[in-house]
mmCIF file of C-alpha atoms in Angstrom:
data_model
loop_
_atom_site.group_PDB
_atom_site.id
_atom_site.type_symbol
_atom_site.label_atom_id
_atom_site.label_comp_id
_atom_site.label_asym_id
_atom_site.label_seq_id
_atom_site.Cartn_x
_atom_site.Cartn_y
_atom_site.Cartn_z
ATOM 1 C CA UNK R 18 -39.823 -151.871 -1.579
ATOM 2 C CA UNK R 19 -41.903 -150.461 -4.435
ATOM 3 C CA UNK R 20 -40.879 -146.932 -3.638
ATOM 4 C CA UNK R 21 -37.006 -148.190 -3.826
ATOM 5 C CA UNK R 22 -37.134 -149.943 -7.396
ATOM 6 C CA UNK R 23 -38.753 -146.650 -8.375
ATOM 7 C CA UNK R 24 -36.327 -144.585 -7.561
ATOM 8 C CA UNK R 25 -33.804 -147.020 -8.744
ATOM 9 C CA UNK R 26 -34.750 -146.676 -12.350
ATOM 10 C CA UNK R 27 -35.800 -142.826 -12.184
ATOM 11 C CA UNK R 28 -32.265 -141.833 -13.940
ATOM 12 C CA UNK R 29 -33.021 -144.191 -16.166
ATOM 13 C CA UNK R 30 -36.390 -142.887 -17.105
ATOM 14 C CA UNK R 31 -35.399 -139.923 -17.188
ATOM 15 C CA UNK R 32 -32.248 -140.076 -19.219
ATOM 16 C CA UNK R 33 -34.094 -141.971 -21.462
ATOM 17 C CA UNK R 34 -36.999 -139.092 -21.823
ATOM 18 C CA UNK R 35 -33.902 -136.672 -22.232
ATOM 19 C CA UNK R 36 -33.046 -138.293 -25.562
ATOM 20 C CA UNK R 37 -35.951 -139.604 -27.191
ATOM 21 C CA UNK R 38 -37.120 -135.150 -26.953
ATOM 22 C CA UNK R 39 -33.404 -134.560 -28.331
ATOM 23 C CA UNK R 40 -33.892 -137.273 -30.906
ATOM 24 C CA UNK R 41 -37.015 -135.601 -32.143
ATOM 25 C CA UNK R 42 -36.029 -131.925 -32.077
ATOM 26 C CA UNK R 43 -33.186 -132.782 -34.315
ATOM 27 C CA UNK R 44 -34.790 -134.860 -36.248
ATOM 28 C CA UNK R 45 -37.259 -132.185 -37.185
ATOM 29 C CA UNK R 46 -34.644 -129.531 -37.719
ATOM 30 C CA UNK R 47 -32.574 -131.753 -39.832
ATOM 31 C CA UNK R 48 -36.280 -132.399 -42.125
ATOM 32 C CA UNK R 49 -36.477 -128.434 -42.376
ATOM 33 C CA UNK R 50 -33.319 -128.038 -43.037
ATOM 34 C CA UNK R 51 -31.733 -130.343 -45.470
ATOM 35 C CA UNK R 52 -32.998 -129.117 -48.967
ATOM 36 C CA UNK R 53 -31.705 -126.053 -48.554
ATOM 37 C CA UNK R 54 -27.986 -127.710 -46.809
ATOM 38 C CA UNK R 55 -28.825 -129.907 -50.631
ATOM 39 C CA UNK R 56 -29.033 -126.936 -52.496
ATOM 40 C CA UNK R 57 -25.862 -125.101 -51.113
ATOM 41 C CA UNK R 58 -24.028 -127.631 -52.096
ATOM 42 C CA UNK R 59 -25.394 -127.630 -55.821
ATOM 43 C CA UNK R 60 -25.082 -123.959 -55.436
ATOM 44 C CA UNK R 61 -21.004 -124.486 -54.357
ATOM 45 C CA UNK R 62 -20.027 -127.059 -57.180
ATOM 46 C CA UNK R 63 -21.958 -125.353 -60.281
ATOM 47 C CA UNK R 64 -20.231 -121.643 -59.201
ATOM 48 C CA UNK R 65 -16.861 -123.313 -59.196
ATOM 49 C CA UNK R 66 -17.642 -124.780 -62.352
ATOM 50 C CA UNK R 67 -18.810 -121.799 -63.989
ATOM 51 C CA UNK R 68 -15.779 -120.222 -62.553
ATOM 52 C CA UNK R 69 -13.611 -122.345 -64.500
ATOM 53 C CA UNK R 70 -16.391 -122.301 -67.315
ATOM 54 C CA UNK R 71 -17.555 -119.385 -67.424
ATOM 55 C CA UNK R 72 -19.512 -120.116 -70.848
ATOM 56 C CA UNK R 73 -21.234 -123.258 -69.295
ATOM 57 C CA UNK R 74 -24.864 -123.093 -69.093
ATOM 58 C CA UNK R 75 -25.425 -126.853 -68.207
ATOM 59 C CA UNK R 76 -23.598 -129.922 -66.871
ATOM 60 C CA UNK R 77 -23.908 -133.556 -66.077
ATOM 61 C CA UNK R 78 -22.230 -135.932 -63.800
ATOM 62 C CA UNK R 79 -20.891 -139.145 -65.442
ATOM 63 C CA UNK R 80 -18.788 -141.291 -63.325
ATOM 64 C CA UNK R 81 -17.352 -138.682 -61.359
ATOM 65 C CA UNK R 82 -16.604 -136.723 -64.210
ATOM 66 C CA UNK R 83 -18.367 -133.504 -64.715
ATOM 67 C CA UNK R 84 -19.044 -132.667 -68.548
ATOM 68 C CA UNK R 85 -19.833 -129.214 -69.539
ATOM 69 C CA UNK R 86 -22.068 -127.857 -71.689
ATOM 70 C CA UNK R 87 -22.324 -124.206 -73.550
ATOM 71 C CA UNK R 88 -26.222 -123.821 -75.189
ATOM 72 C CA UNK R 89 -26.142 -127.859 -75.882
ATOM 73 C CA UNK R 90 -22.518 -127.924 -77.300
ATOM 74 C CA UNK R 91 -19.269 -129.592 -75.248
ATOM 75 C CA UNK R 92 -16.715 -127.752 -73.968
ATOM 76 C CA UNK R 93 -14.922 -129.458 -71.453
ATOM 77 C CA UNK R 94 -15.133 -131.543 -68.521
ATOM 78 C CA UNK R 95 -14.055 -131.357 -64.960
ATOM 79 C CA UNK R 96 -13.213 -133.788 -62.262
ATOM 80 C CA UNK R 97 -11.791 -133.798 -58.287
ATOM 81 C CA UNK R 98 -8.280 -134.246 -57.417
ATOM 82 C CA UNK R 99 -6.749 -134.796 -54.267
ATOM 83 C CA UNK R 100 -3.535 -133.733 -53.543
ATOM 84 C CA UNK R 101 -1.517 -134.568 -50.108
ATOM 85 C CA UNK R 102 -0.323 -131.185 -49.018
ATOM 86 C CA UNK R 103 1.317 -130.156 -45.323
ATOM 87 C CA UNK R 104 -1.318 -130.100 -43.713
ATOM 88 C CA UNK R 105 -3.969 -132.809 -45.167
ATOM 89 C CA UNK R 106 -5.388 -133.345 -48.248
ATOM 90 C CA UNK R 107 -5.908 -130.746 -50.786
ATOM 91 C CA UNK R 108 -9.640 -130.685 -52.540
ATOM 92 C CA UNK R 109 -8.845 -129.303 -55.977
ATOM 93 C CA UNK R 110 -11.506 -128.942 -58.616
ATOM 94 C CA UNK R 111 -9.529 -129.996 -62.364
ATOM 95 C CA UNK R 112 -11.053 -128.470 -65.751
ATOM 96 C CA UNK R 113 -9.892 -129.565 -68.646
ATOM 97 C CA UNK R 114 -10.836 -128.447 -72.600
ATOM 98 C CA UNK R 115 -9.973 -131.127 -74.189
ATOM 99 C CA UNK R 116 -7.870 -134.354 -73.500
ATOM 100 C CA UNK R 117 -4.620 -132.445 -73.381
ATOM 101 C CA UNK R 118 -5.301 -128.927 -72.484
ATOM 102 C CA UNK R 119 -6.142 -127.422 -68.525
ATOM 103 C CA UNK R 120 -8.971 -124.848 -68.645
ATOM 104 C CA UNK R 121 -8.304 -124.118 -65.134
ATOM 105 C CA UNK R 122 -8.363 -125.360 -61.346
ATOM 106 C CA UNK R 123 -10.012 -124.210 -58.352
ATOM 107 C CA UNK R 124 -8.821 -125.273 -54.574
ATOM 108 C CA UNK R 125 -12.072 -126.825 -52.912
ATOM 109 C CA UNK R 126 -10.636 -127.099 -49.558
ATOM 110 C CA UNK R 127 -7.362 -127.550 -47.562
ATOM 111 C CA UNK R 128 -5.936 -127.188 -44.487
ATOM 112 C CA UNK R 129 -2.859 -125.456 -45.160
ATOM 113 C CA UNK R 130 -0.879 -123.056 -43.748
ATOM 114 C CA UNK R 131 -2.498 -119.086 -43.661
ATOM 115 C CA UNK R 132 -0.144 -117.099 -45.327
ATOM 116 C CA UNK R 133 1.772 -119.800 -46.679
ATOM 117 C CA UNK R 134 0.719 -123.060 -48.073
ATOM 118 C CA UNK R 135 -2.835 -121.587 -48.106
ATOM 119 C CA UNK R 136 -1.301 -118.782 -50.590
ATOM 120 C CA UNK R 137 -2.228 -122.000 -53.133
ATOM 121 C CA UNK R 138 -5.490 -120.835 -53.422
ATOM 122 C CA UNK R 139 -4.708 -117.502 -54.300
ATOM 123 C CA UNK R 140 -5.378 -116.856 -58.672
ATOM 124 C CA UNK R 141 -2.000 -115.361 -59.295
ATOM 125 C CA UNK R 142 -0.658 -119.614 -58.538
ATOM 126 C CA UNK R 143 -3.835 -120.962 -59.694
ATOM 127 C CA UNK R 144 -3.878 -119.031 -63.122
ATOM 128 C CA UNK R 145 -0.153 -120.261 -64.570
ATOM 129 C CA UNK R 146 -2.666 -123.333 -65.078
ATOM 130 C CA UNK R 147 -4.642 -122.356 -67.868
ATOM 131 C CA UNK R 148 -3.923 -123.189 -71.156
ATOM 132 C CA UNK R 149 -0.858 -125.489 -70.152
ATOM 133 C CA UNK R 150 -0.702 -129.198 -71.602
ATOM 134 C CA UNK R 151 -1.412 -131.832 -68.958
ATOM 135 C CA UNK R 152 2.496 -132.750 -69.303
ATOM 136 C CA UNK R 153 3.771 -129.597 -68.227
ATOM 137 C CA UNK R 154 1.773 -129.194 -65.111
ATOM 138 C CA UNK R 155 4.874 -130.034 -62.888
ATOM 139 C CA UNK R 156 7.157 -127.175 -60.531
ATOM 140 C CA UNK R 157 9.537 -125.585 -62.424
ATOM 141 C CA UNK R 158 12.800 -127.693 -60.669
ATOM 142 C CA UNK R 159 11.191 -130.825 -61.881
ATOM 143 C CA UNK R 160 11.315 -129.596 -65.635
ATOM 144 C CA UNK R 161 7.648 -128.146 -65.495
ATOM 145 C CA UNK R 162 5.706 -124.485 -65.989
ATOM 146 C CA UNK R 163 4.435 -123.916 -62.238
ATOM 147 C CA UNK R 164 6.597 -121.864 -60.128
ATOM 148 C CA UNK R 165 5.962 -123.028 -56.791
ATOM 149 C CA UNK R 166 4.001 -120.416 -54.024
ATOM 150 C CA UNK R 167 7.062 -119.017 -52.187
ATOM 151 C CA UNK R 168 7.523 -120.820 -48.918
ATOM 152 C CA UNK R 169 5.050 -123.883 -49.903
ATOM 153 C CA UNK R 170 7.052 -126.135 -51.868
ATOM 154 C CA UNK R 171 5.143 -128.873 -50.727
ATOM 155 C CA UNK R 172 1.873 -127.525 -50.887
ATOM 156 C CA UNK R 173 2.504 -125.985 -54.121
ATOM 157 C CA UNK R 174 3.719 -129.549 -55.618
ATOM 158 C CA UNK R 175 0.919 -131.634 -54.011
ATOM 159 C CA UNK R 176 -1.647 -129.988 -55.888
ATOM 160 C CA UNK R 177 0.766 -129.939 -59.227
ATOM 161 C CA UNK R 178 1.162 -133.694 -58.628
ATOM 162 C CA UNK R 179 -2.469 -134.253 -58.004
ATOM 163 C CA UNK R 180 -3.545 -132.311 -60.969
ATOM 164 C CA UNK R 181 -1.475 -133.877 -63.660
ATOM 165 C CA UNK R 182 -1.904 -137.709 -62.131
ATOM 166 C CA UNK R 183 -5.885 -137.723 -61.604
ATOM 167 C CA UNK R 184 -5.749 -135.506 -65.081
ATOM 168 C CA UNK R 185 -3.664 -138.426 -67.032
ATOM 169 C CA UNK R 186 -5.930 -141.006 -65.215
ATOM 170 C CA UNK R 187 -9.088 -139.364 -66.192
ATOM 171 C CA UNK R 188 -8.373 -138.724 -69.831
ATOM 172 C CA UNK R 189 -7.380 -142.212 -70.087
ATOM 173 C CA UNK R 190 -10.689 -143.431 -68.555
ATOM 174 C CA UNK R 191 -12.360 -141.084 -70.749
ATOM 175 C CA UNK R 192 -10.676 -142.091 -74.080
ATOM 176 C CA UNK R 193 -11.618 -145.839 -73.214
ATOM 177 C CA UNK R 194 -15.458 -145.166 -72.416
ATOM 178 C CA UNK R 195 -15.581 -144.026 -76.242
ATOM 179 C CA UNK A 24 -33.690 -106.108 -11.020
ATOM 180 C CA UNK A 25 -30.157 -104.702 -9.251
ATOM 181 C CA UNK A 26 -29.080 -108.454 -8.509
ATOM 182 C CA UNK A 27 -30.097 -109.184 -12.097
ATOM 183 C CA UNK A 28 -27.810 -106.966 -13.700
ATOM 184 C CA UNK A 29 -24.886 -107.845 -11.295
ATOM 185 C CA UNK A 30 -25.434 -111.422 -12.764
ATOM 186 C CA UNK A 31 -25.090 -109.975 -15.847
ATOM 187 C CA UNK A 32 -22.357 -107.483 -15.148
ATOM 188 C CA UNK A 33 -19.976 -110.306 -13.082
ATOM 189 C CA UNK A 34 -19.574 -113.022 -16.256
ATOM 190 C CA UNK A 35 -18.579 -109.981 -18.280
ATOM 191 C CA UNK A 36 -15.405 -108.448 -16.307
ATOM 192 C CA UNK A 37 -15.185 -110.005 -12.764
ATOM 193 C CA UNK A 38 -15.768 -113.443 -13.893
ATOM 194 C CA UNK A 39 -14.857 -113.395 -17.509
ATOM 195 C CA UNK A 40 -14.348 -116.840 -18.607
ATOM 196 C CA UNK A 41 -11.250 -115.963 -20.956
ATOM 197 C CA UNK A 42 -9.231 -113.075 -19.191
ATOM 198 C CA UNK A 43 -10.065 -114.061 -15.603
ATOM 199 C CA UNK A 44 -11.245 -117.860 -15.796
ATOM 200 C CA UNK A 45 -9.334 -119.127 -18.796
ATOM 201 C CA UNK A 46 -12.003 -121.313 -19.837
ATOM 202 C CA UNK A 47 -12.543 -122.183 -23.719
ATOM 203 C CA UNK A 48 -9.161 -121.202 -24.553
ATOM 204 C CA UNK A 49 -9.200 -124.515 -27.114
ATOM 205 C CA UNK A 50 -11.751 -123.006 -29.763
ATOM 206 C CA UNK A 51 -10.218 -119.497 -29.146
ATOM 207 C CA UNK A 52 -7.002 -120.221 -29.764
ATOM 208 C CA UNK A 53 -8.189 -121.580 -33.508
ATOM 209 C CA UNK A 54 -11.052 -119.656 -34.133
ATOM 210 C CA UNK A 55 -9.558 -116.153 -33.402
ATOM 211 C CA UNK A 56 -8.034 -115.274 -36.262
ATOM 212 C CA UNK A 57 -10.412 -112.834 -37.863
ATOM 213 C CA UNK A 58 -12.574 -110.830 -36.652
ATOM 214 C CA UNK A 59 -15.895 -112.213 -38.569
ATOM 215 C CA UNK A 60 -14.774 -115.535 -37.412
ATOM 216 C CA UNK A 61 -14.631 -114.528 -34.203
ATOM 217 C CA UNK A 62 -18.261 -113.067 -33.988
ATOM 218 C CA UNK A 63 -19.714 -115.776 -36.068
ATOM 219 C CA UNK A 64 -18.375 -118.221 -32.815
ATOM 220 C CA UNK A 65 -19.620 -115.923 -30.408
ATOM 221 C CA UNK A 66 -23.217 -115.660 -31.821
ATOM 222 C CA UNK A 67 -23.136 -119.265 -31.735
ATOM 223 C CA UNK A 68 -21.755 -119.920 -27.730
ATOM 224 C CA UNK A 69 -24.247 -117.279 -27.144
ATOM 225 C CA UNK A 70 -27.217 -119.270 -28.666
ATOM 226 C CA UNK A 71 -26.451 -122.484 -26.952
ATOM 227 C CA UNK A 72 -25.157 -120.879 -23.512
ATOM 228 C CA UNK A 73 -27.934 -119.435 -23.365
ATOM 229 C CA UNK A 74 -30.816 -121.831 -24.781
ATOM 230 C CA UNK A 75 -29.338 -125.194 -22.979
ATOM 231 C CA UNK A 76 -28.588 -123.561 -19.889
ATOM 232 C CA UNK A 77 -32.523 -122.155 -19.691
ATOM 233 C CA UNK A 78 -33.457 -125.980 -20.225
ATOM 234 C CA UNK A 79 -31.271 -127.207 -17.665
ATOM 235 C CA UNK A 80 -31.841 -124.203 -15.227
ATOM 236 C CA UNK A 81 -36.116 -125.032 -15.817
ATOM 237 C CA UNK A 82 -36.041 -129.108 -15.468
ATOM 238 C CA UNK A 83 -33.239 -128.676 -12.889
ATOM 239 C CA UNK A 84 -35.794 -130.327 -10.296
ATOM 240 C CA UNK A 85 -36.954 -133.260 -12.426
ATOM 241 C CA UNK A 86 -33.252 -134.195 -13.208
ATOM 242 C CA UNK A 87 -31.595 -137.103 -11.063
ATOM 243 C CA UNK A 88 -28.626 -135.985 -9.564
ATOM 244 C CA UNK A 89 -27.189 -139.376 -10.609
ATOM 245 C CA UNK A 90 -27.330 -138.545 -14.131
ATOM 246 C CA UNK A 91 -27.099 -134.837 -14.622
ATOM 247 C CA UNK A 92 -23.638 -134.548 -16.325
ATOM 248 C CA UNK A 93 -24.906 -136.960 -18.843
ATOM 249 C CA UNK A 94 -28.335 -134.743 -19.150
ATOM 250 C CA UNK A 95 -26.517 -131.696 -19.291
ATOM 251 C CA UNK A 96 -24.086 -132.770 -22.140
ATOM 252 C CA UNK A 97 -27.584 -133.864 -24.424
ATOM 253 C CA UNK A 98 -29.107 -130.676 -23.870
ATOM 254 C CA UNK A 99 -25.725 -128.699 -24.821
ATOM 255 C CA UNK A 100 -25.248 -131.082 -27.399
ATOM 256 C CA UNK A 101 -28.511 -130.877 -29.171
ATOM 257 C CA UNK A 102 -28.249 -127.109 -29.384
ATOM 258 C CA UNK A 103 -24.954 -127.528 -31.034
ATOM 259 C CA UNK A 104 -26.263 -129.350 -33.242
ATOM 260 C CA UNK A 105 -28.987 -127.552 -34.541
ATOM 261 C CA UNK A 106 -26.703 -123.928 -34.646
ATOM 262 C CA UNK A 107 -24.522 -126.422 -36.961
ATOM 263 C CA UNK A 108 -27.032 -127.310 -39.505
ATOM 264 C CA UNK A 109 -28.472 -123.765 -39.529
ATOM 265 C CA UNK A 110 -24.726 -122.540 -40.281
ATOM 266 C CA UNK A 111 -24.288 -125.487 -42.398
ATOM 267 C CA UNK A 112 -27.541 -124.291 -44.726
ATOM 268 C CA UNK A 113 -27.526 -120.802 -44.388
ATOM 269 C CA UNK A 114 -24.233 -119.349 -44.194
ATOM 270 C CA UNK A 115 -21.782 -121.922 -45.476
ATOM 271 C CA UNK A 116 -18.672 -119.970 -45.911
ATOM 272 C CA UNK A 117 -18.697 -118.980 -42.189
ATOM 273 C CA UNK A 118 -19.578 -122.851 -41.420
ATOM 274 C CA UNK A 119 -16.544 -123.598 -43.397
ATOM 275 C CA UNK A 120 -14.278 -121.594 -41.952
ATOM 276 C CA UNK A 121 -14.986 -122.340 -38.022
ATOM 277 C CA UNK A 122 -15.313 -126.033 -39.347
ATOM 278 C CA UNK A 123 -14.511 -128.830 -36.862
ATOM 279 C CA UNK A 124 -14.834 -125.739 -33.993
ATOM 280 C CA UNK A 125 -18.486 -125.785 -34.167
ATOM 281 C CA UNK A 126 -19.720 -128.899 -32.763
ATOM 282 C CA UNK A 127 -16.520 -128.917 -30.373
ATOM 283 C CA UNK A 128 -18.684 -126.531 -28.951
ATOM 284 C CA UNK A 129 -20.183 -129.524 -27.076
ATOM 285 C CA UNK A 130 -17.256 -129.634 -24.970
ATOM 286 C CA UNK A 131 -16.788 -125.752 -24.393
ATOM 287 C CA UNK A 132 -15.978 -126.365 -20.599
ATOM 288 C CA UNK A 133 -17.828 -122.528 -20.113
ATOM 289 C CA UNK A 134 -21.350 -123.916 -21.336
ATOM 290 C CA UNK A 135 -20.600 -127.038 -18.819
ATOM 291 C CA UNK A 136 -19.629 -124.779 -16.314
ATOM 292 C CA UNK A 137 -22.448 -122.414 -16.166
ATOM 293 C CA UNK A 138 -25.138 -125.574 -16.424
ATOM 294 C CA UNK A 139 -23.295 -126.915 -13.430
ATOM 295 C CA UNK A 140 -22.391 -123.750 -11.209
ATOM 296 C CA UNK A 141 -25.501 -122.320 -11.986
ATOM 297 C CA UNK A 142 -28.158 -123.281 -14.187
ATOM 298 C CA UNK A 143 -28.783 -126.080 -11.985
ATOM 299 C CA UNK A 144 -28.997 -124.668 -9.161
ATOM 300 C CA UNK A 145 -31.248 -121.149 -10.164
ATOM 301 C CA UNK A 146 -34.591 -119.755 -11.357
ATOM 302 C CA UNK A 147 -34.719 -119.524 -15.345
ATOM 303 C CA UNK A 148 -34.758 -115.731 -15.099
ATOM 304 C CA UNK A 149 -31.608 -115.613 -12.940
ATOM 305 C CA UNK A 150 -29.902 -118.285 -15.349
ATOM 306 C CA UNK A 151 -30.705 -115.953 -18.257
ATOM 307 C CA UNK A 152 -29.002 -113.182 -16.770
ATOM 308 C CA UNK A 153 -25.535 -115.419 -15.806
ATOM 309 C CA UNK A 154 -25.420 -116.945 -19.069
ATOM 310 C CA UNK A 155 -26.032 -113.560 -21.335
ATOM 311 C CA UNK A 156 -23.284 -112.039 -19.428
ATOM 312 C CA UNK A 157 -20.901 -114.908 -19.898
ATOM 313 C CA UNK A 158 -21.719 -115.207 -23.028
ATOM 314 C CA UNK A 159 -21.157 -111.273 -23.720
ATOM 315 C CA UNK A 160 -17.792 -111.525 -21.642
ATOM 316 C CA UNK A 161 -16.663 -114.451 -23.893
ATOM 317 C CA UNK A 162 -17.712 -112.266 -27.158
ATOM 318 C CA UNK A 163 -16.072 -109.243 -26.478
ATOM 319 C CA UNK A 164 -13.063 -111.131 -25.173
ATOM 320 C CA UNK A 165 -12.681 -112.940 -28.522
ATOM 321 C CA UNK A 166 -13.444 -110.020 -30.651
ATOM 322 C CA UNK A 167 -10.667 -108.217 -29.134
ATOM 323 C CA UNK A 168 -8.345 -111.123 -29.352
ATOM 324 C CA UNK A 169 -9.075 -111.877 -33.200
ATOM 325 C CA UNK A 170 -8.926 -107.690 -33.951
ATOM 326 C CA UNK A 171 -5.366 -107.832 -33.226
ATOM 327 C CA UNK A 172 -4.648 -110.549 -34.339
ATOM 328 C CA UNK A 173 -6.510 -110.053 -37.909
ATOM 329 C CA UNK A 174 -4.783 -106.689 -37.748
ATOM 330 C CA UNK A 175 -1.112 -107.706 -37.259
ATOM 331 C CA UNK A 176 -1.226 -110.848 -38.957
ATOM 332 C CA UNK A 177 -2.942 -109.871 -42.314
ATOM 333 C CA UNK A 178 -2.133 -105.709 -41.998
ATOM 334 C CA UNK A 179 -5.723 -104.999 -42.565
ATOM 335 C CA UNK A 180 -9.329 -105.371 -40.829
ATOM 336 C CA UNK A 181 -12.484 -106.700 -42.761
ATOM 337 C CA UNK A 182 -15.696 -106.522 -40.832
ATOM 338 C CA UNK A 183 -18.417 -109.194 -42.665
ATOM 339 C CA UNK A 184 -16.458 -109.728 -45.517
ATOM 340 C CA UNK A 185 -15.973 -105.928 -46.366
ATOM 341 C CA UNK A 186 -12.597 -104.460 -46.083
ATOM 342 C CA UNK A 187 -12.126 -101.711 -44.263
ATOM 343 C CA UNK A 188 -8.799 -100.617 -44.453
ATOM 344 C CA UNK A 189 -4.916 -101.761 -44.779
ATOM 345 C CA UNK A 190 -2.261 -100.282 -43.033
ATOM 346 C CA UNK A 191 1.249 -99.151 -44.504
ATOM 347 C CA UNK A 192 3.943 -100.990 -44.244
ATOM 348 C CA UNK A 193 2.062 -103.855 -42.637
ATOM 349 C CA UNK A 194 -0.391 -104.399 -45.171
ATOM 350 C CA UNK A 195 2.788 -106.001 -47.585
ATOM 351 C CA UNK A 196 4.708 -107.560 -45.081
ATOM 352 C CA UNK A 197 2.080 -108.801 -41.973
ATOM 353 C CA UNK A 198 3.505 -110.446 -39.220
ATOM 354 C CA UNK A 199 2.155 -113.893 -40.449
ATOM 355 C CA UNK A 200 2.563 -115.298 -36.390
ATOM 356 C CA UNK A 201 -0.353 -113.858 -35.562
ATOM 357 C CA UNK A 202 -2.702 -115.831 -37.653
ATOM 358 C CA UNK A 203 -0.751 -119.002 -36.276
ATOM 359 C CA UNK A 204 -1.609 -121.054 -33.853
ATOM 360 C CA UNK A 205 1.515 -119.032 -31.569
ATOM 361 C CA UNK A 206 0.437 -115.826 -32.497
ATOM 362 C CA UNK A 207 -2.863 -116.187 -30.694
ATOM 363 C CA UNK A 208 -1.140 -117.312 -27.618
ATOM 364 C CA UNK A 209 0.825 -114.211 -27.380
ATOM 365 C CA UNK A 210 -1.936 -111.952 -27.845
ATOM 366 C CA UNK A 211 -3.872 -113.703 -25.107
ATOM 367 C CA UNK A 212 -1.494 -113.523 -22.889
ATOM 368 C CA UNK A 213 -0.199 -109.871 -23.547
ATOM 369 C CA UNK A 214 -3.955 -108.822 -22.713
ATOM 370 C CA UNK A 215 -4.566 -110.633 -19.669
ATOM 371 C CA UNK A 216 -1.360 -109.728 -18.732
ATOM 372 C CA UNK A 217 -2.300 -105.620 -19.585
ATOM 373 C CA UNK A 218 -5.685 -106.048 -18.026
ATOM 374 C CA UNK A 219 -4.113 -107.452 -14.446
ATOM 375 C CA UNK A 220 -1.840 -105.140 -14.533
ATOM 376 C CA UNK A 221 -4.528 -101.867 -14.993
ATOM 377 C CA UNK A 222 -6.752 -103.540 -12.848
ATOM 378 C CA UNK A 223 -9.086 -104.011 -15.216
ATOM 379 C CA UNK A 224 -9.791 -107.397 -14.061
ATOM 380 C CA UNK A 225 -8.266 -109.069 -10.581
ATOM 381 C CA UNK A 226 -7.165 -112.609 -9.537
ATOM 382 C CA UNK A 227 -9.010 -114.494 -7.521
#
């Protein structure tokens, strides 16, 4: 009888050993771990930052908007977009100089096409950008300065689109914090 | 030491798991497409094929028959988990790239396969010697796969993030289907086809 219930609930003691050793080996590699996973991801935001900076020497985050900082002075802020492209959403990293002018954008992440819609990431789509007035960040067919990556209409547009709506929304949160 | 490296020898052409088995087609198909990619996922089936499998093959006597699938799939699935924070912390770009294809590694029916076929049924030592050839067999397999494909579909080759050279004509206008999801398909099946055919490997 005894020797039955025994080996009735030896999966279960087992199983249950299984785990709780699982549990505590990742556990410990997660502890080890997770300053430097921290710090890569510091690491990743402040280079694309200082790739649409490249004066900044500091910034701070303020309500999801990042404001940048040459030797103590202001030159800019930044902020995420997301933009709905063929595939799934499009990370896109927005700097602007002042309240009307893009410094620049950098693609975070996608999952676009390769070849194609991917092609958005590429600087000679990303750079038409710069310098442009948040109004005119629109594809050239509806009346704006982008000309669309050939092939990725779509992609091309969702990260216009995203750019110059989270752009107008962010300025306009910005202006009413002051 | 001869039976050893037979073990060894089989998982790499007899009993290849992607020419001659077809197992883990699902992460190659995705994961393929360059040739950095495609060792970054080997080193990593390699680790855990190798380190869950020598759990399971040395606690194969403690382990219920009742439960083992279950067993098996926390061992595998710890190991995945700790290559994915090491990637994740130490070489983020190549984490980002093989993205969601790392902890499908869970489910990489080869890893399953070898804990069931053999791990639990052979001495650690022996287990070490299946797995490492698998897991060799499955490397060079997907190397080859992703150099033609990185090589058709982009015109060039780049071994870790150094280029090494770009070809003519193909180098402006690359046959983008090989870096799609199609592309990869084609090139599997052209080589399995070319290595049945040469004898290289043989049906079952």
């Amino acid at each position: 009888m005894k020797a039955d219930t025994l080996k009735k609930v030896f999966p279960i003691i087992s199983i249950t050993v299984v785990v709780f050793i699982a549990v505590t080996l990742l556990g410990l590699t997660d502890t080890v771990v997770r300053p430097r996973i921290e710090w890569q991801k510091e690491q990743k935001i402040q280079d694309m930052l200082k790739e649409i900076f490249p004066d900044m020497t500091e910034y701070t985050l303020e309500d999801d908007i990042y404001m940048i900082y040459s030797d103590g002075a202001e030159i800019g802020f930044a902020f995420l977009a997301v933009g709905k492209g063929y595939g799934g959403n499009i990370d896109i990293l927005v700097g602007l100089e002042n309240e009307t002018t893009v410094k620049g954008v950098t693609i975070i992440s996608h999952l676009e096409t390769p070849g194609l819609g991917a092609r958005v990431t590429e600087s000679s789509f990303r750079d038409q950008f710069a310098g442009l007035n948040i109004d005119d960040v629109a594809l050239k067919r509806d009346g704006g300065q982008i000309d669309a990556v050939t092939g990725a209409t779509i992609s091309s547009g969702a990260v216009v689109d995203a750019v110059r709506a989270t752009a107008m929304e962010k300025v306009k949160s910005l202006e009413k914090r002051e | 030491m001869d039976k050893f490296r037979k073990q060894f020898i089989a998982g790499i052409i007899v009993a290849n798991p992607l020419f001659v088995l077809a197992l883990g087609l699902c992460p190659t198909l995705a994961v393929s497409v360059t040739i950095d990619n495609g060792l970054a996922m080997s080193g990593a089936v390699i680790f855990v094929l190798v380190a869950s499998n020598i759990v399971v093959s040395a606690i194969r006597k403690f382990v219920p028959n009742m439960v083992r699938i279950p067993i098996f799939i926390v061992i595998i699935a710890t190991f995945v988990t700790i290559v994915d924070l090491v990637f994740q912390a130490y070489i983020p770009a190549l984490y980002e790239t093989l993205g969601l294809f790392l902890p499908l590694i869970v489910v990489n029916c080869i890893i399953l396969g070898r804990a069931e076929a053999f791990a639990s049924k052979n001495p650690v030592v022996n287990t070490i010697a299946d797995t490492l050839g698998v897991g060799v067999g499955f490397a060079l397999a997907l190397v080859t796969i992703s150099f033609f494909r990185e090589l058709f579909g982009t015109g060039s080759l780049s071994l870790f993030g150094v280029d090494l050279f770009t070809l003519p004509v193909l180098g402006e206008h690359p046959i983008t289907i090989f870096i799609l999801p199609p592309g990869a398909f084609l090139v599997i099946g052209l080589l399995l086809a070319l290595f049945r055919r040469t004898g290289v490997t043989k049906s079952e």
